[in-house]
Amino acid sequence: MDKLKWNDNALSLMEYIGIIESIYIPDLDDYDYRINVTRCETSAEAIEEARNIPFGATDCMVIFKSRFNQELLSKQNLYPQYISEREIQELISYLELNTDKFWLLILFVCDYCESMFYQGTTMKLTPLEQLEQLQSAINHTDDTAILTFKAGKQKIVLEDIRAIKAISEAINKYLSEADIDMFKYLSRRQEEEVPTMLKDSPFIAYFAKMLLTFFNTQQQIRAKRRAGANHSIKEMELVSRLIYFIRLSMKEDTWTDIENETLKAFLKQYKAYRYPHNISNIYPEFSI
């Protein structure tokens, strides 16, 4: 696939990227994407071109297009093999997906995951998240709870459950009365000094979940599922084969088994997994 140019229908080719972006980016008018030219690795040419971005182009599309044209995507050179991979193409055809649009989606999802898992920034819990976490812990405790507060050499230990639950009630009252400016203040994040880089297994699960979520948006794919099934065998098989094809895993037999047992196991294992608060160093932050 040649370079993406807006006047060459690039916006249409990135349709699937726009769909996944609309799902995962919070719909807030004043949401801070934390994006700048340096982090997006945008060239001077791309900055100039950005002045002519057509209506409907999203942040992710603009960044992805720039990185695609600069050949910064790690799996970009696999396109000829992708087109000639018979099993993958048969599955794409069965699911009635556009081959090139889906290829760009694969590249984007992989690039996003790499930018978050391997090069991303780990953020501390916000004050609001910490308050909610404390409140939840108190509300789910028994009468033997102990709450410890330390400030320098000073240490306070609360052992009376009435005092501890009073704190939870105070938090609830405070948050219920807080205005939007206070919520914004409490939602500001700070970076951890040392980022948390995740291993391959949660990366694979995250990658698979994003593609399967995209499938949920496609009516023709949903129509092929058995009644009550979250996903069809063909959907799972396609994702499994892609995991091996783009070398997220080198174990071919593991990811090409007809029952997709490995993918099922990964999705189950990481269903409730608490990913570190990593944000991409390239793209807008996703809420997954």
CSV table of C-alpha atoms in Angstrom, one decimal:
chain,number,residue,atom,x,y,z
A,1,MET,CA,0.0,0.0,0.0
A,2,ASP,CA,1.4,3.4,-1.0
A,3,LYS,CA,1.4,6.5,1.1
A,4,LEU,CA,-1.8,7.8,2.4
A,5,LYS,CA,-2.9,11.2,0.9
A,6,TRP,CA,-6.1,13.0,1.8
A,7,ASN,CA,-7.0,13.5,-1.9
A,8,ASP,CA,-6.5,9.8,-2.5
A,9,ASN,CA,-9.5,8.8,-0.3
A,10,ALA,CA,-7.4,8.2,2.8
A,11,LEU,CA,-10.3,9.3,5.1
A,12,SER,CA,-12.4,6.5,3.7
A,13,LEU,CA,-9.6,4.0,4.1
A,14,MET,CA,-9.2,4.9,7.8
A,15,GLU,CA,-13.0,4.5,8.4
A,16,TYR,CA,-12.4,1.5,10.8
A,17,ILE,CA,-9.8,3.5,12.8
A,18,GLY,CA,-12.4,6.2,13.3
A,19,ILE,CA,-14.9,3.6,14.5
A,20,ILE,CA,-12.6,2.2,17.1
A,21,GLU,CA,-11.5,5.7,18.2
A,22,SER,CA,-15.1,6.8,18.7
A,23,ILE,CA,-15.6,3.8,21.1
A,24,TYR,CA,-12.5,4.2,23.2
A,25,ILE,CA,-11.9,7.9,23.5
A,26,PRO,CA,-14.1,9.5,26.2
A,27,ASP,CA,-16.7,11.9,24.8
A,28,LEU,CA,-15.8,15.0,26.8
A,29,ASP,CA,-15.7,18.4,25.3
A,30,ASP,CA,-12.7,19.6,27.3
A,31,TYR,CA,-10.9,16.2,27.3
A,32,ASP,CA,-7.1,16.7,27.4
A,33,TYR,CA,-5.5,14.4,24.8
A,34,ARG,CA,-2.0,15.3,25.9
A,35,ILE,CA,-0.8,15.4,22.3
A,36,ASN,CA,1.9,17.6,20.9
A,37,VAL,CA,4.0,17.7,17.8
A,38,THR,CA,7.0,16.1,19.5
A,39,ARG,CA,5.2,13.2,20.9
A,40,CYS,CA,3.4,12.5,17.6
A,41,GLU,CA,6.7,12.4,15.8
A,42,THR,CA,5.2,14.7,13.2
A,43,SER,CA,7.5,16.0,10.4
A,44,ALA,CA,7.6,19.6,9.2
A,45,GLU,CA,5.8,18.4,6.0
A,46,ALA,CA,3.1,16.8,8.1
A,47,ILE,CA,2.6,20.0,10.0
A,48,GLU,CA,2.2,21.9,6.8
A,49,GLU,CA,-0.2,19.2,5.4
A,50,ALA,CA,-2.3,19.4,8.6
A,51,ARG,CA,-3.5,22.8,7.6
A,52,ASN,CA,-5.5,21.1,4.8
A,53,ILE,CA,-7.0,18.2,6.9
A,54,PRO,CA,-10.5,17.4,5.6
A,55,PHE,CA,-13.6,17.6,7.8
A,56,GLY,CA,-14.2,14.3,9.6
A,57,ALA,CA,-10.5,13.4,10.1
A,58,THR,CA,-10.0,12.5,13.8
A,59,ASP,CA,-6.9,13.0,15.9
A,60,CYS,CA,-5.9,9.3,15.6
A,61,MET,CA,-6.4,9.4,11.8
A,62,VAL,CA,-4.1,12.4,11.5
A,63,ILE,CA,-1.4,10.9,13.7
A,64,PHE,CA,-1.6,7.5,12.1
A,65,LYS,CA,-1.5,8.8,8.6
A,66,SER,CA,1.7,10.8,9.4
A,67,ARG,CA,3.3,7.8,11.0
A,68,PHE,CA,2.2,5.5,8.0
A,69,ASN,CA,3.7,7.9,5.5
A,70,GLN,CA,7.0,8.1,7.5
A,71,GLU,CA,7.0,4.3,7.7
A,72,LEU,CA,7.2,4.4,11.5
A,73,LEU,CA,4.8,1.5,12.0
A,74,SER,CA,6.5,-1.7,13.0
A,75,LYS,CA,4.3,-4.1,11.0
A,76,GLN,CA,3.9,-1.9,7.9
A,77,ASN,CA,6.1,-4.1,5.7
A,78,LEU,CA,3.9,-7.1,6.1
A,79,TYR,CA,1.2,-5.9,3.7
A,80,PRO,CA,2.3,-8.1,0.7
A,81,GLN,CA,2.2,-11.2,3.0
A,82,TYR,CA,-1.2,-10.0,4.5
A,83,ILE,CA,-2.7,-9.9,1.0
A,84,SER,CA,-1.4,-13.3,0.0
A,85,GLU,CA,-2.3,-15.0,3.3
A,86,ARG,CA,-5.1,-17.2,2.1
A,87,GLU,CA,-6.6,-18.2,5.4
A,88,ILE,CA,-6.7,-14.6,6.7
A,89,GLN,CA,-8.2,-13.3,3.4
A,90,GLU,CA,-10.9,-16.0,3.4
A,91,LEU,CA,-11.9,-15.0,6.9
A,92,ILE,CA,-11.9,-11.3,6.1
A,93,SER,CA,-14.1,-12.1,3.1
A,94,TYR,CA,-16.5,-14.2,5.1
A,95,LEU,CA,-16.9,-11.4,7.6
A,96,GLU,CA,-17.5,-9.0,4.7
A,97,LEU,CA,-14.8,-6.5,5.7
A,98,ASN,CA,-12.8,-4.3,3.4
A,99,THR,CA,-9.3,-5.7,3.1
A,100,ASP,CA,-7.4,-2.4,3.1
A,101,LYS,CA,-9.5,-0.7,5.7
A,102,PHE,CA,-9.0,-3.7,8.0
A,103,TRP,CA,-5.3,-3.7,7.3
A,104,LEU,CA,-5.0,-0.1,8.4
A,105,LEU,CA,-7.0,-0.9,11.5
A,106,ILE,CA,-4.7,-3.8,12.4
A,107,LEU,CA,-1.7,-1.5,12.0
A,108,PHE,CA,-3.3,1.2,14.1
A,109,VAL,CA,-4.3,-1.2,16.9
A,110,CYS,CA,-0.8,-2.7,17.0
A,111,ASP,CA,0.8,0.8,16.9
A,112,TYR,CA,-1.4,2.0,19.7
A,113,CYS,CA,-0.7,-1.0,21.9
A,114,GLU,CA,3.0,-0.6,21.3
A,115,SER,CA,2.9,3.1,22.1
A,116,MET,CA,1.1,2.4,25.4
A,117,PHE,CA,2.7,-0.9,26.6
A,118,TYR,CA,6.3,-0.5,25.5
A,119,GLN,CA,6.9,3.3,25.2
A,120,GLY,CA,4.0,4.7,27.2
A,121,THR,CA,3.9,6.9,30.3
A,122,THR,CA,2.5,5.5,33.5
A,123,MET,CA,0.2,7.9,35.4
A,124,LYS,CA,-0.5,7.9,39.1
A,125,LEU,CA,-4.0,7.5,40.3
A,126,THR,CA,-5.8,10.8,40.3
A,127,PRO,CA,-7.0,12.3,43.6
A,128,LEU,CA,-10.6,11.4,42.6
A,129,GLU,CA,-9.6,7.8,41.8
A,130,GLN,CA,-7.8,7.5,45.2
A,131,LEU,CA,-10.9,8.9,47.1
A,132,GLU,CA,-13.2,6.5,45.2
A,133,GLN,CA,-10.8,3.6,45.9
A,134,LEU,CA,-10.7,4.4,49.6
A,135,GLN,CA,-14.5,4.8,49.7
A,136,SER,CA,-15.0,1.5,48.0
A,137,ALA,CA,-12.6,-0.3,50.3
A,138,ILE,CA,-14.4,1.1,53.4
A,139,ASN,CA,-17.9,0.2,52.0
A,140,HIS,CA,-16.8,-3.4,51.4
A,141,THR,CA,-15.1,-4.0,54.7
A,142,ASP,CA,-16.2,-5.7,57.9
A,143,ASP,CA,-16.1,-4.5,61.5
A,144,THR,CA,-12.4,-5.4,61.9
A,145,ALA,CA,-11.0,-2.8,59.6
A,146,ILE,CA,-8.0,-0.6,60.5
A,147,LEU,CA,-7.2,2.7,58.7
A,148,THR,CA,-3.7,4.1,59.0
A,149,PHE,CA,-2.6,7.7,58.1
A,150,LYS,CA,1.0,8.7,58.1
A,151,ALA,CA,2.5,12.2,57.6
A,152,GLY,CA,6.2,12.4,58.2
A,153,LYS,CA,6.8,11.1,61.7
A,154,GLN,CA,3.1,11.4,62.6
A,155,LYS,CA,1.0,8.3,62.5
A,156,ILE,CA,-2.7,8.0,63.2
A,157,VAL,CA,-4.5,4.6,63.4
A,158,LEU,CA,-8.3,4.4,63.3
A,159,GLU,CA,-9.7,1.1,64.6
A,160,ASP,CA,-13.3,2.0,65.3
A,161,ILE,CA,-15.4,1.1,62.3
A,162,ARG,CA,-17.8,4.0,63.1
A,163,ALA,CA,-14.9,6.5,62.6
A,164,ILE,CA,-13.8,4.7,59.4
A,165,LYS,CA,-17.3,4.7,57.9
A,166,ALA,CA,-17.7,8.4,58.8
A,167,ILE,CA,-14.8,9.1,56.4
A,168,SER,CA,-16.6,7.2,53.7
A,169,GLU,CA,-19.8,9.2,54.3
A,170,ALA,CA,-17.7,12.5,54.3
A,171,ILE,CA,-16.2,11.5,50.9
A,172,ASN,CA,-19.6,10.8,49.5
A,173,LYS,CA,-21.0,14.1,50.7
A,174,TYR,CA,-18.0,16.0,49.4
A,175,LEU,CA,-18.1,14.4,45.9
A,176,SER,CA,-21.9,14.9,45.7
A,177,GLU,CA,-21.5,18.6,46.4
A,178,ALA,CA,-18.4,19.2,44.3
A,179,ASP,CA,-18.8,21.4,41.2
A,180,ILE,CA,-17.3,20.6,37.7
A,181,ASP,CA,-14.2,22.7,38.4
A,182,MET,CA,-13.4,20.7,41.5
A,183,PHE,CA,-13.9,17.4,39.6
A,184,LYS,CA,-11.5,18.7,36.9
A,185,TYR,CA,-9.0,19.6,39.6
A,186,LEU,CA,-9.3,16.2,41.3
A,187,SER,CA,-9.0,14.4,37.9
A,188,ARG,CA,-5.6,15.9,37.0
A,189,ARG,CA,-3.0,13.2,36.6
A,190,GLN,CA,0.7,13.1,37.4
A,191,GLU,CA,3.3,10.9,35.9
A,192,GLU,CA,5.1,8.1,37.8
A,193,GLU,CA,8.8,8.5,37.9
A,194,VAL,CA,9.4,5.0,36.5
A,195,PRO,CA,6.9,3.8,33.8
A,196,THR,CA,5.5,0.3,34.0
A,197,MET,CA,6.1,-1.7,30.8
A,198,LEU,CA,3.9,-4.7,30.4
A,199,LYS,CA,4.8,-8.2,29.1
A,200,ASP,CA,3.5,-9.8,25.9
A,201,SER,CA,0.5,-11.7,27.3
A,202,PRO,CA,-1.6,-8.7,28.5
A,203,PHE,CA,-0.5,-6.9,25.2
A,204,ILE,CA,-2.0,-9.8,23.2
A,205,ALA,CA,-5.3,-9.7,25.2
A,206,TYR,CA,-5.6,-5.9,24.8
A,207,PHE,CA,-4.9,-6.2,21.1
A,208,ALA,CA,-7.5,-8.9,20.7
A,209,LYS,CA,-10.1,-7.1,22.7
A,210,MET,CA,-9.8,-4.0,20.6
A,211,LEU,CA,-10.4,-6.0,17.3
A,212,LEU,CA,-13.3,-8.0,18.8
A,213,THR,CA,-14.9,-4.8,20.0
A,214,PHE,CA,-14.6,-3.4,16.5
A,215,PHE,CA,-16.4,-6.5,15.2
A,216,ASN,CA,-19.3,-5.7,17.6
A,217,THR,CA,-19.9,-2.5,15.5
A,218,GLN,CA,-20.4,-4.4,12.3
A,219,GLN,CA,-24.0,-5.5,11.6
A,220,GLN,CA,-23.0,-8.1,9.0
A,221,ILE,CA,-20.6,-9.7,11.5
A,222,ARG,CA,-23.1,-9.8,14.3
A,223,ALA,CA,-25.7,-11.4,12.0
A,224,LYS,CA,-23.4,-14.4,11.5
A,225,ARG,CA,-23.2,-15.2,15.2
A,226,ARG,CA,-25.1,-18.0,16.9
A,227,ALA,CA,-27.9,-16.8,19.2
A,228,GLY,CA,-26.4,-15.8,22.5
A,229,ALA,CA,-22.7,-16.0,21.3
A,230,ASN,CA,-20.4,-13.1,22.1
A,231,HIS,CA,-18.4,-13.8,19.0
A,232,SER,CA,-18.4,-16.3,16.2
A,233,ILE,CA,-15.8,-19.0,15.6
A,234,LYS,CA,-14.7,-17.1,12.5
A,235,GLU,CA,-14.1,-13.9,14.4
A,236,MET,CA,-12.0,-15.6,17.0
A,237,GLU,CA,-10.1,-17.5,14.3
A,238,LEU,CA,-9.2,-14.3,12.5
A,239,VAL,CA,-8.0,-12.6,15.6
A,240,SER,CA,-6.0,-15.7,16.6
A,241,ARG,CA,-4.3,-15.9,13.2
A,242,LEU,CA,-3.5,-12.2,13.2
A,243,ILE,CA,-1.8,-12.6,16.6
A,244,TYR,CA,0.6,-15.0,15.0
A,245,PHE,CA,0.8,-13.3,11.6
A,246,ILE,CA,2.0,-10.0,13.0
A,247,ARG,CA,4.3,-11.9,15.4
A,248,LEU,CA,2.8,-10.9,18.7
A,249,SER,CA,3.5,-14.5,19.4
A,250,MET,CA,5.9,-16.8,17.6
A,251,LYS,CA,4.0,-20.0,18.5
A,252,GLU,CA,2.1,-20.9,15.3
A,253,ASP,CA,0.4,-24.1,16.5
A,254,THR,CA,-0.8,-22.2,19.6
A,255,TRP,CA,-2.7,-19.6,17.6
A,256,THR,CA,-4.0,-21.6,14.7
A,257,ASP,CA,-5.9,-24.3,16.5
A,258,ILE,CA,-9.4,-24.6,15.2
A,259,GLU,CA,-11.1,-24.2,18.6
A,260,ASN,CA,-9.2,-20.9,19.4
A,261,GLU,CA,-8.6,-22.2,22.9
A,262,THR,CA,-5.5,-20.1,23.5
A,263,LEU,CA,-7.3,-16.8,22.6
A,264,LYS,CA,-10.3,-17.8,24.8
A,265,ALA,CA,-7.9,-18.5,27.7
A,266,PHE,CA,-6.1,-15.1,27.2
A,267,LEU,CA,-9.4,-13.2,27.1
A,268,LYS,CA,-10.6,-15.0,30.2
A,269,GLN,CA,-7.3,-14.6,32.1
A,270,TYR,CA,-7.2,-10.8,31.5
A,271,LYS,CA,-11.0,-10.1,31.6
A,272,ALA,CA,-10.7,-8.4,35.0
A,273,TYR,CA,-7.0,-7.6,34.7
A,274,ARG,CA,-6.1,-4.2,36.1
A,275,TYR,CA,-3.8,-2.7,33.5
A,276,PRO,CA,-1.3,0.0,34.8
A,277,HIS,CA,-2.5,3.5,34.2
A,278,ASN,CA,-0.4,3.8,31.0
A,279,ILE,CA,-1.1,6.3,28.3
A,280,SER,CA,0.2,6.3,24.8
A,281,ASN,CA,3.2,8.5,24.1
A,282,ILE,CA,1.8,9.0,20.6
A,283,TYR,CA,-2.0,8.8,20.4
A,284,PRO,CA,-4.9,10.2,22.5
A,285,GLU,CA,-5.6,8.2,25.6
A,286,PHE,CA,-8.1,5.4,25.2
A,287,SER,CA,-10.6,4.3,27.8
A,288,ILE,CA,-10.8,0.5,27.4
